[in-house]
Short mmCIF file of C-alpha atoms in Angstrom, two decimals:
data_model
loop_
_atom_site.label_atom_id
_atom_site.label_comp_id
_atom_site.label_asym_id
_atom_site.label_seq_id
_atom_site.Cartn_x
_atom_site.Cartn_y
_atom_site.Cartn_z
CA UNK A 1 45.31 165.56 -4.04
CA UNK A 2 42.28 167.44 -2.95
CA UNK A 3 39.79 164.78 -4.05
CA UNK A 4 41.98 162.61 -1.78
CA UNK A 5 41.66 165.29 1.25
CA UNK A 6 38.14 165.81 0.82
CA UNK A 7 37.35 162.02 0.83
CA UNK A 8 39.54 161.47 3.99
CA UNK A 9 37.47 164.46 5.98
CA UNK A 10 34.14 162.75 4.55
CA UNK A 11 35.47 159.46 6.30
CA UNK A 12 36.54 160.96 9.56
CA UNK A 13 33.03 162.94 9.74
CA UNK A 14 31.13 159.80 8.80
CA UNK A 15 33.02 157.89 11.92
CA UNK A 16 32.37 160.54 13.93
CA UNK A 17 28.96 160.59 13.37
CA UNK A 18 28.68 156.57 13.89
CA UNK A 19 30.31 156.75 17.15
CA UNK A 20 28.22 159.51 18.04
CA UNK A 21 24.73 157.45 17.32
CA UNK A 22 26.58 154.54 19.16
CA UNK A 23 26.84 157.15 22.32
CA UNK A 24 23.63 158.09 22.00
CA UNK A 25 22.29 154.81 21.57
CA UNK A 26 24.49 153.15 24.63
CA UNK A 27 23.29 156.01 26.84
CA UNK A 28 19.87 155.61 25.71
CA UNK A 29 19.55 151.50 26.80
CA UNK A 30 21.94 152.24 29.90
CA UNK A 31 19.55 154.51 31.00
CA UNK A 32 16.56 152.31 30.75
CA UNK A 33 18.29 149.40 32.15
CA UNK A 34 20.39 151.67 34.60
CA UNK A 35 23.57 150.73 33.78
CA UNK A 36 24.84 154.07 35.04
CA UNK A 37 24.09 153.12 38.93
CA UNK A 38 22.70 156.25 41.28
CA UNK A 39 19.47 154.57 41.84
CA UNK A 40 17.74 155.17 45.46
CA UNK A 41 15.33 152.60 44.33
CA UNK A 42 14.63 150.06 47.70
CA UNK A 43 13.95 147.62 45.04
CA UNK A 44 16.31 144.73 43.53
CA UNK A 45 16.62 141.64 41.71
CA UNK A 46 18.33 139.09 44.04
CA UNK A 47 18.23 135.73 42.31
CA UNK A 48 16.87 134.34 38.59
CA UNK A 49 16.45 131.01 38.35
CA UNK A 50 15.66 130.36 34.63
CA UNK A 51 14.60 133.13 32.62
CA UNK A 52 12.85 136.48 33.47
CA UNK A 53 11.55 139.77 31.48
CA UNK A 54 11.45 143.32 32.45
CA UNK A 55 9.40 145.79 30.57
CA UNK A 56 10.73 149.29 31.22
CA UNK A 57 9.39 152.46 29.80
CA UNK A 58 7.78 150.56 27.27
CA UNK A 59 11.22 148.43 26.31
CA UNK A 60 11.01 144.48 26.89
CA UNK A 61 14.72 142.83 27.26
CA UNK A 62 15.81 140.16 29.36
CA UNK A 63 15.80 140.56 33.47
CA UNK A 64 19.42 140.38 35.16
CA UNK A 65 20.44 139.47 38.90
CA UNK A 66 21.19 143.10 40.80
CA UNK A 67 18.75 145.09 38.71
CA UNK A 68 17.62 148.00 40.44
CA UNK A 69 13.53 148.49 39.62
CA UNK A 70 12.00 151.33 38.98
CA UNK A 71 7.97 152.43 39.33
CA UNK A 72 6.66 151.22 35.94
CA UNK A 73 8.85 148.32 35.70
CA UNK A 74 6.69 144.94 34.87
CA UNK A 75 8.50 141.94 35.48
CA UNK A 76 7.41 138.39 34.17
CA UNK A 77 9.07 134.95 36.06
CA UNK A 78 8.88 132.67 32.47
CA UNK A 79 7.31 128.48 32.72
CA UNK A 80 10.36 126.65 35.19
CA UNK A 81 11.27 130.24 36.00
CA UNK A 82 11.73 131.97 39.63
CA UNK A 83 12.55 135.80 40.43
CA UNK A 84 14.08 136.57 43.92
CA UNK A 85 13.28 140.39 44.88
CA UNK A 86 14.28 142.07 47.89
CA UNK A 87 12.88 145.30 49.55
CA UNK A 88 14.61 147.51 51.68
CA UNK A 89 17.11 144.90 51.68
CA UNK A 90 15.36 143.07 54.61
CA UNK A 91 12.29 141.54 52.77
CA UNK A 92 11.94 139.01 50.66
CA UNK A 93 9.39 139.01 47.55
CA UNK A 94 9.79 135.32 45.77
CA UNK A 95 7.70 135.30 42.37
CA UNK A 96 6.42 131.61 40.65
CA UNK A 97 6.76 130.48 37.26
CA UNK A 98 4.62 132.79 35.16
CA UNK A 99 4.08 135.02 37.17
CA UNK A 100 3.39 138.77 36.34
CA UNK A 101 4.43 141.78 38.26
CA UNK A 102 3.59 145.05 37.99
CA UNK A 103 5.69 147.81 40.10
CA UNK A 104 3.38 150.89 40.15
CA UNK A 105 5.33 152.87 42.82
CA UNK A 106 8.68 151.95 44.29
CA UNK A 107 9.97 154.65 46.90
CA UNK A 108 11.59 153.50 50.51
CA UNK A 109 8.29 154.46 52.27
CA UNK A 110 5.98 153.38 49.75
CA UNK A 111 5.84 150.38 47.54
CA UNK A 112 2.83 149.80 45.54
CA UNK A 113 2.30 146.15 43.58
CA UNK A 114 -0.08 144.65 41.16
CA UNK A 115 0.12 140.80 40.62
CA UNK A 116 -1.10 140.26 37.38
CA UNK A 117 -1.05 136.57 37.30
CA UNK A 118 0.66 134.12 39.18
CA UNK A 119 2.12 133.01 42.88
CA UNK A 120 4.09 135.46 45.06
CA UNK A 121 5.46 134.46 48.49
CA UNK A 122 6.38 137.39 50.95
CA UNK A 123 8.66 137.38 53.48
CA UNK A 124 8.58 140.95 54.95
CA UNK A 125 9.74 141.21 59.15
CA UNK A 126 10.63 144.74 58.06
CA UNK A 127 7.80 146.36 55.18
CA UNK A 128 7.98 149.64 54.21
CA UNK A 129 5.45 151.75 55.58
CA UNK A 130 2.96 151.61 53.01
CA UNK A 131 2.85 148.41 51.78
CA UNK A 132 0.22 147.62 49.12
CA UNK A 133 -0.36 144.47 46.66
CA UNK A 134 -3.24 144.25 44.44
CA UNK A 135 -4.56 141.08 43.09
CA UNK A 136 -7.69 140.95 40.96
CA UNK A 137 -9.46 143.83 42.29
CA UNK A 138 -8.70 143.29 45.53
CA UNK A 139 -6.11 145.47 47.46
CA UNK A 140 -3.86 143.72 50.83
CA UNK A 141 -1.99 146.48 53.40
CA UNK A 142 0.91 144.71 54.77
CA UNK A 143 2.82 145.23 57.92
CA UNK A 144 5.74 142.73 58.94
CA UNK A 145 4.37 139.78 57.91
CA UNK A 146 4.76 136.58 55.79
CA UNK A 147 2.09 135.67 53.07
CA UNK A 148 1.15 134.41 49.85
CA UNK A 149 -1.23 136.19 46.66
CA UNK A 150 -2.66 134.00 44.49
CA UNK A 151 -4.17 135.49 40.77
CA UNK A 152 -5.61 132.65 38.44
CA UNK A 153 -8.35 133.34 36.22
CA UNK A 154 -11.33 133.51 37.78
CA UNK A 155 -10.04 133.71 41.59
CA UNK A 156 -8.03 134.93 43.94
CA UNK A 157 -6.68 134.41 47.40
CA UNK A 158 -4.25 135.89 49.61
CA UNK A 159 -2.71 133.43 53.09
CA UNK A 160 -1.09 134.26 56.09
CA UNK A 161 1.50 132.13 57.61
CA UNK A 162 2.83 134.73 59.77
CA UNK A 163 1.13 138.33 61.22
CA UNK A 164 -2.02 139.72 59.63
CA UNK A 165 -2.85 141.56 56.50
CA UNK A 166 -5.51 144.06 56.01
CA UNK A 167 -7.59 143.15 52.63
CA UNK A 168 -10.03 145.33 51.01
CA UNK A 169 -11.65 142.67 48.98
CA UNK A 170 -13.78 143.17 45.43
CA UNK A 171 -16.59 143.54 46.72
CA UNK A 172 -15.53 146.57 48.93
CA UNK A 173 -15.38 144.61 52.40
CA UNK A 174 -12.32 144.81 54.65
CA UNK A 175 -10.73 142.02 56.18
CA UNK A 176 -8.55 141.07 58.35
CA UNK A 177 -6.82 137.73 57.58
CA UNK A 178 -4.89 136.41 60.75
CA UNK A 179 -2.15 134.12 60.88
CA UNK A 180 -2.81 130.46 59.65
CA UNK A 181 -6.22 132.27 57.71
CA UNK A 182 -6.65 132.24 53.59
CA UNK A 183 -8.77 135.03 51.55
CA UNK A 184 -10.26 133.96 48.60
CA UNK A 185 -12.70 135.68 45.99
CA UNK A 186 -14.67 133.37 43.88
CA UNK A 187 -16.02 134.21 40.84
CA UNK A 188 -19.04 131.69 39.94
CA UNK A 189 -20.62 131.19 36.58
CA UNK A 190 -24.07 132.64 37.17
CA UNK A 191 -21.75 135.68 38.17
CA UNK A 192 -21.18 135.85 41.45
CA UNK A 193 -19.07 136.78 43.53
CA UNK A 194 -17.78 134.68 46.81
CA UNK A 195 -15.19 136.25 50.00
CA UNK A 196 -14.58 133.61 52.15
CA UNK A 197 -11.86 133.51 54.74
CA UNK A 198 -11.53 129.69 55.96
CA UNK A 199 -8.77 128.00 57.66
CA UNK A 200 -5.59 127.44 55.45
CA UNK A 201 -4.91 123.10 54.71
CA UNK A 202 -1.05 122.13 54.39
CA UNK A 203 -3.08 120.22 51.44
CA UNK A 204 -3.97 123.29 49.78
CA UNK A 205 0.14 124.29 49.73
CA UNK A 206 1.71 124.65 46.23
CA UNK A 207 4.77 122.89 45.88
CA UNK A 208 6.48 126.52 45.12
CA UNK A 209 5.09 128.08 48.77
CA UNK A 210 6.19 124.73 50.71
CA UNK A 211 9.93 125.46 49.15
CA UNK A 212 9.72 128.99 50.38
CA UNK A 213 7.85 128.49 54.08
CA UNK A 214 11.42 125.82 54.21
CA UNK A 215 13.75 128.44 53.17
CA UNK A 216 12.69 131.41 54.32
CA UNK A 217 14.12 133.57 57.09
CA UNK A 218 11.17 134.04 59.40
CA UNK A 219 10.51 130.07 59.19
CA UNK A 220 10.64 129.41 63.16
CA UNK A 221 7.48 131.85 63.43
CA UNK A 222 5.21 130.57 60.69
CA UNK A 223 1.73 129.41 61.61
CA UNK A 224 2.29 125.75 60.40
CA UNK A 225 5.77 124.16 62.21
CA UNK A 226 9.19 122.96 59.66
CA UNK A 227 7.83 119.66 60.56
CA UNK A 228 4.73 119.70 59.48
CA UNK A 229 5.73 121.36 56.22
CA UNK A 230 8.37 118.69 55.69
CA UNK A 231 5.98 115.77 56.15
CA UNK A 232 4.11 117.23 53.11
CA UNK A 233 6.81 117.72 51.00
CA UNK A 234 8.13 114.49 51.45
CA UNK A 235 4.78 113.08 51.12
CA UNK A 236 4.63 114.35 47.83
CA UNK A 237 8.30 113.40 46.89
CA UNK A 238 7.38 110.03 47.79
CA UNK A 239 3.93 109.64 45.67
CA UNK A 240 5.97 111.16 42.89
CA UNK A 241 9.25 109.00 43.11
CA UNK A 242 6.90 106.14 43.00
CA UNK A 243 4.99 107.59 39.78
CA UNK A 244 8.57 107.68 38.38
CA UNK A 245 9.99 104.55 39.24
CA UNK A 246 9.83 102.92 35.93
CA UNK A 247 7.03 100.55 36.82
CA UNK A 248 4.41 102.11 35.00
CA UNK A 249 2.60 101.57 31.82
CA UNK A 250 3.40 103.42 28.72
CA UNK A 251 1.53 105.10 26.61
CA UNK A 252 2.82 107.15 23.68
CA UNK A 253 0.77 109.70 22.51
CA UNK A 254 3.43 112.01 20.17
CA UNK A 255 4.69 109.39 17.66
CA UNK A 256 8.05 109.44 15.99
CA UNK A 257 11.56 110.12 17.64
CA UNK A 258 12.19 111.57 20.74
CA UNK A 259 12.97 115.20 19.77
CA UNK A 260 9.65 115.80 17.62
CA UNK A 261 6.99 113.98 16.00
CA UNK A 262 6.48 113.25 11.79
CA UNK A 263 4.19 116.65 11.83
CA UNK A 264 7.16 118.68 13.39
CA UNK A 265 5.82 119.13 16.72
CA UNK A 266 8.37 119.33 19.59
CA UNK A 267 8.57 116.93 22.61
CA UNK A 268 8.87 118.58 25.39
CA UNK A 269 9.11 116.08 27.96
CA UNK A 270 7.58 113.32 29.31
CA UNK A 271 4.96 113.46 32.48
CA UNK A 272 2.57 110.41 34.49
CA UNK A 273 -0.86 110.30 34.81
CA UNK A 274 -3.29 108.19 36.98
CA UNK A 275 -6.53 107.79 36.91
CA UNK A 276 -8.88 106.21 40.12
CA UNK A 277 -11.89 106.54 41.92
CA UNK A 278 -11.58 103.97 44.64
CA UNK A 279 -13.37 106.38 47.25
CA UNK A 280 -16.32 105.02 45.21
CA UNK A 281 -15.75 101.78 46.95
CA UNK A 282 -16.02 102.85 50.46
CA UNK A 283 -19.19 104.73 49.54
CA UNK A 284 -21.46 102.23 47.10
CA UNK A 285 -24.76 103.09 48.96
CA UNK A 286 -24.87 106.38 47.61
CA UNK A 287 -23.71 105.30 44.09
CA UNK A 288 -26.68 106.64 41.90
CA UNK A 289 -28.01 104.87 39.53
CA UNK A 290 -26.97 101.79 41.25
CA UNK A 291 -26.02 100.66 37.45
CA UNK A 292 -23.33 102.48 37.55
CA UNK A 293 -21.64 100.04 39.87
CA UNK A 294 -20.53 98.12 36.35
CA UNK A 295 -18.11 101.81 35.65
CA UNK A 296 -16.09 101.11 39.41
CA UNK A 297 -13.43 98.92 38.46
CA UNK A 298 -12.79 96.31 41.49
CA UNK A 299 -9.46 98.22 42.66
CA UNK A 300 -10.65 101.79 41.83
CA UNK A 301 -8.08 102.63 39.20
CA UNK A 302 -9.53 103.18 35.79
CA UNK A 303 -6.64 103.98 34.44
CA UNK A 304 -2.81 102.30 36.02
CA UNK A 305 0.07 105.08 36.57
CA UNK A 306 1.08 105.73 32.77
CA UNK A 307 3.97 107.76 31.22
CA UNK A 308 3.05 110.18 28.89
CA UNK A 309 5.11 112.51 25.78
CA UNK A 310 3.70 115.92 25.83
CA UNK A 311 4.49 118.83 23.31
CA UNK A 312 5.49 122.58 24.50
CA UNK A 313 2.98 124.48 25.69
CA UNK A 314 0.29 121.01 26.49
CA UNK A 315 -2.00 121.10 29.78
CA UNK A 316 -2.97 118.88 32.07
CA UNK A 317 -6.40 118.64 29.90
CA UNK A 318 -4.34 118.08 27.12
CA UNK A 319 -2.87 115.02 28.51
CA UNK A 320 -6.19 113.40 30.29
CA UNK A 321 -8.29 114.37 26.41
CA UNK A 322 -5.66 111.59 24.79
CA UNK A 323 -4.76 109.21 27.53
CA UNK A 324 -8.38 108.60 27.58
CA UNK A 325 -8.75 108.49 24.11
CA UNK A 326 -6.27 106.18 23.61
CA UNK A 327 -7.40 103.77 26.60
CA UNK A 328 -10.56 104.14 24.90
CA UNK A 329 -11.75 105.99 28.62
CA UNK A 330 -15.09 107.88 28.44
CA UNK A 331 -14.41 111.63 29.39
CA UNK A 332 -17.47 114.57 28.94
CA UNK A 333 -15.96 118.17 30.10
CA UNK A 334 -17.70 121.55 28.76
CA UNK A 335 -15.74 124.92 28.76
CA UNK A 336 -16.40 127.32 31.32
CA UNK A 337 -15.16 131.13 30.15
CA UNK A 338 -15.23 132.32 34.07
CA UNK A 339 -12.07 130.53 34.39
CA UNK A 340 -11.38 129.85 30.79
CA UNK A 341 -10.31 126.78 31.69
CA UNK A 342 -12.18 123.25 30.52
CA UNK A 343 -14.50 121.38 33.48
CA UNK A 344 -14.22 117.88 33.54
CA UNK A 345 -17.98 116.50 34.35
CA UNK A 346 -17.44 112.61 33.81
CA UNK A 347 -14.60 110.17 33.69
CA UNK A 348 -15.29 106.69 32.61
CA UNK A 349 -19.34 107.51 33.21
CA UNK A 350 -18.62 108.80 36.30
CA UNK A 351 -20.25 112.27 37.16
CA UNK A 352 -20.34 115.12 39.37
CA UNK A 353 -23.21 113.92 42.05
CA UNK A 354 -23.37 110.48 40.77
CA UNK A 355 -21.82 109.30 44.55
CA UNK A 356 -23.22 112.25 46.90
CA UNK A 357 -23.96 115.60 46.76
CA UNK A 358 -19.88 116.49 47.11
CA UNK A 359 -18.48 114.11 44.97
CA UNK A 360 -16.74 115.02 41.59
CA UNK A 361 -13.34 115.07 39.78
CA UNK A 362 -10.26 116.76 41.00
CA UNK A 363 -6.72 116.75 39.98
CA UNK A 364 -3.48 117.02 41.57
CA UNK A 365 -0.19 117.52 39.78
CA UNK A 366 2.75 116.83 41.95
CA UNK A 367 0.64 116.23 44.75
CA UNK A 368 -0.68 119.37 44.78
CA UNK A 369 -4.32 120.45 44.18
CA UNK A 370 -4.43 123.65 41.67
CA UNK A 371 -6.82 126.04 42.51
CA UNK A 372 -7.79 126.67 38.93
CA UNK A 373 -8.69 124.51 35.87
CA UNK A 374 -6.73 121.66 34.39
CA UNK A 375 -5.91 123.63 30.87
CA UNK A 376 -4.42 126.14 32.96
CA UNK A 377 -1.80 124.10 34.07
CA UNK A 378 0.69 124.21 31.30
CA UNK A 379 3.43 121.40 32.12
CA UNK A 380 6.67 120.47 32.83
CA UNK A 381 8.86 117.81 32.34
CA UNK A 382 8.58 115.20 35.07
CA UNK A 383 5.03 116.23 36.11
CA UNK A 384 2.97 113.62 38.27
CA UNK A 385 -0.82 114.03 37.58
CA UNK A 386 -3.34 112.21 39.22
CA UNK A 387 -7.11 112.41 38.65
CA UNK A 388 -9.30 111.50 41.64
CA UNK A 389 -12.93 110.95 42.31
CA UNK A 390 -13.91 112.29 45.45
CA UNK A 391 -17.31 111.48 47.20
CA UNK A 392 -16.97 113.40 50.72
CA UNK A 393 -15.55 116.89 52.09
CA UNK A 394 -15.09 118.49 48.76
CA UNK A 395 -11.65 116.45 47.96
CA UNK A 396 -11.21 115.84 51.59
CA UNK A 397 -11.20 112.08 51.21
CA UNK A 398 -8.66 112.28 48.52
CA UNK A 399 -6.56 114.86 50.51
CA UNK A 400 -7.62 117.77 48.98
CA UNK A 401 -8.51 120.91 49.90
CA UNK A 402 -11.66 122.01 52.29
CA UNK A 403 -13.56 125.13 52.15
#
């Protein structure tokens, strides 16, 4: 009977003690992910679209709508992903698809940022007082304004649609960048370093900032009109929708079934790709070596829209290295660790210089121009890419953009 008494207090003790680690443990993660509310914080997650990280006193777990943040806090918008943030409940911070940032002090006065990586629009009529965002080593002030930061490796930029901004660049000069201005620091290869403020080109728009200047509250006051803005995206839309409309040429480059090739790896999902360089046609007389003429294919388009399988994780280098191999295409690129990213130098024996002193490859995925190197671009599913050969205004004849 008193074996049996002993064994039943052992028991209650031992659940006791369980629920008492449980306690400890809830009130532990509540209190890093603040489940427990009385945060002053002017900080909050709006919207997630897709799917989002926060890293919190050195705990990762998944990002949730109506977070309140916290200085410290590093948040990270996933591939396909978007983070809405508001502060002071009157702004509006949209991050891009991975996209990295860091909240280094979060008070209603004072709100100090570090973009990591990425795309950030800003919507802000009503910014704290302080108002700082660092990107690269560069450091923007912000009053009411609306912008956009830019950090790809290798260079930044920071653009105005709305107000001005205050940017002490890397190389310690201040700026002002007006309304309908861009900032952007250049690393080169010989090392470097370029801060030029130039107009800003609807061209030179990502797909993700056009969305926002559409949507976002201070849109009748932005520096480029809803019209304008539309006629781009709709521009692009169309170039796309005719990538897509079944009429192209296929080529398969992940054999096997439609879920994963006979090595394992995973398809995941199919983009277009075009290859041309009929600006090469307008501008013959400056073809050099004139031999070259026999690489300009009569219509300009070395290689017809084609529909492409990519795996997870692929680039838009990726792609053009085996669409060209398998069209049996000529393609030279070197690596260049600045923006450790590859450089494509010739396509079909075509060469930086070979048609003026500004012609070269770009690409545009989407109908965008990147402003960073094609194996940066990881991919998505539905992707447009298009690799042009432009001969005047840096891209400008291929609608690019012009420093």
């Amino acid at each position: 009977m008193e074996t049996k008494k002993k064994k039943k207090k052992s028991n209650l003790i031992m659940v006791l003690l369980i629920a008492v680690i449980v306690f400890c443990g809830v009130m532990a993660v509540g209190g890093i992910k603040g489940w427990f509310g009385g945060s002053d914080s002017p900080m909050a997650v709006e919207d997630i679209t897709g799917t989002a990280n926060i890293e919190r006193k050195g705990v990762g777990y998944s990002l949730e709508k109506g977070t309140a943040l916290e200085a410290g806090d590093i948040i990270e918008a996933k591939g396909g992903s978007e983070v809405s943030l508001s502060i002071n409940r009157g702004n509006a911070l949209e991050l891009n698809e991975n996209t990295e940032l860091t909240i280094n002090d979060c008070q209603p006065d004072n709100v100090d940022l570090t973009l990591a990586k990425g795309e950030i629009f800003a919507d802000v009529p009503k910014a704290p007082k302080n108002l700082e965002v660092t990107f690269g080593e560069s450091t923007a002030k912000v009053t009411g304004t609306v912008f956009s930061v830019s950090a790809q490796q290798g260079s930044t930029s920071l653009s105005v649609y709305e107000g001005a901004v205050e940017v002490t660049a890397e190389d310690g000069s201040v700026n002002t960048v007006e309304s309908g201005k861009t900032l952007s620091v250049i690393h080169s290869g010989d090392g470097t370093l370029d801060v030029e403020i130039n107009d800003i080109k609807t061209a030179a728009l990502s797909n993700f900032i056009i969305d926002k200047m559409i949507s976002c509250d201070s849109k009748g006051e932005l520096c480029f009109s809803q019209d304008e803005i539309k006629k781009v995206a709709a521009e692009r839309e169309k170039e796309n929708s005719k990538a897509a409309d079944g009429s192209t040429d296929v080529i398969t480059t992940i054999s096997g079934s439609s879920s994963s090739n006979s090595s394992g790896t995973k398809v995941a999902g199919k983009c277009t790709i075009t290859i041309r360089c009929n600006t090469i046609l307008d501008n013959m007389d400056n073809l050099k070596p004139p031999e070259k003429v026999k690489y300009v294919p009569s219509n300009g388009i070395i290689l017809a829209t084609s529909t492409v399988e990519f795996a997870e994780g692929e680039t838009v280098f990726d792609v053009l290295q085996r669409a060209c191999s398998y069209a049996g295409i000529h393609l030279e690129y070197s690596w260049t660790p600045m923006y450790d990213s590859y450089y494509i130098e010739g396509i079909n024996h075509l060469y930086e210089f070979d048609c003026g002193p500004q012609s070269g490859w770009m690409y545009k995925v989407n109908g965008w121009f990147p402003n960073y190197g094609c194996s940066s671009y990881t991919l998505k599913d539905g992707d447009n890419i298009v690799w042009d050969y432009t001969c005047n205004g840096l891209g400008a004849d291929v609608g690019g953009n012009v420093r």
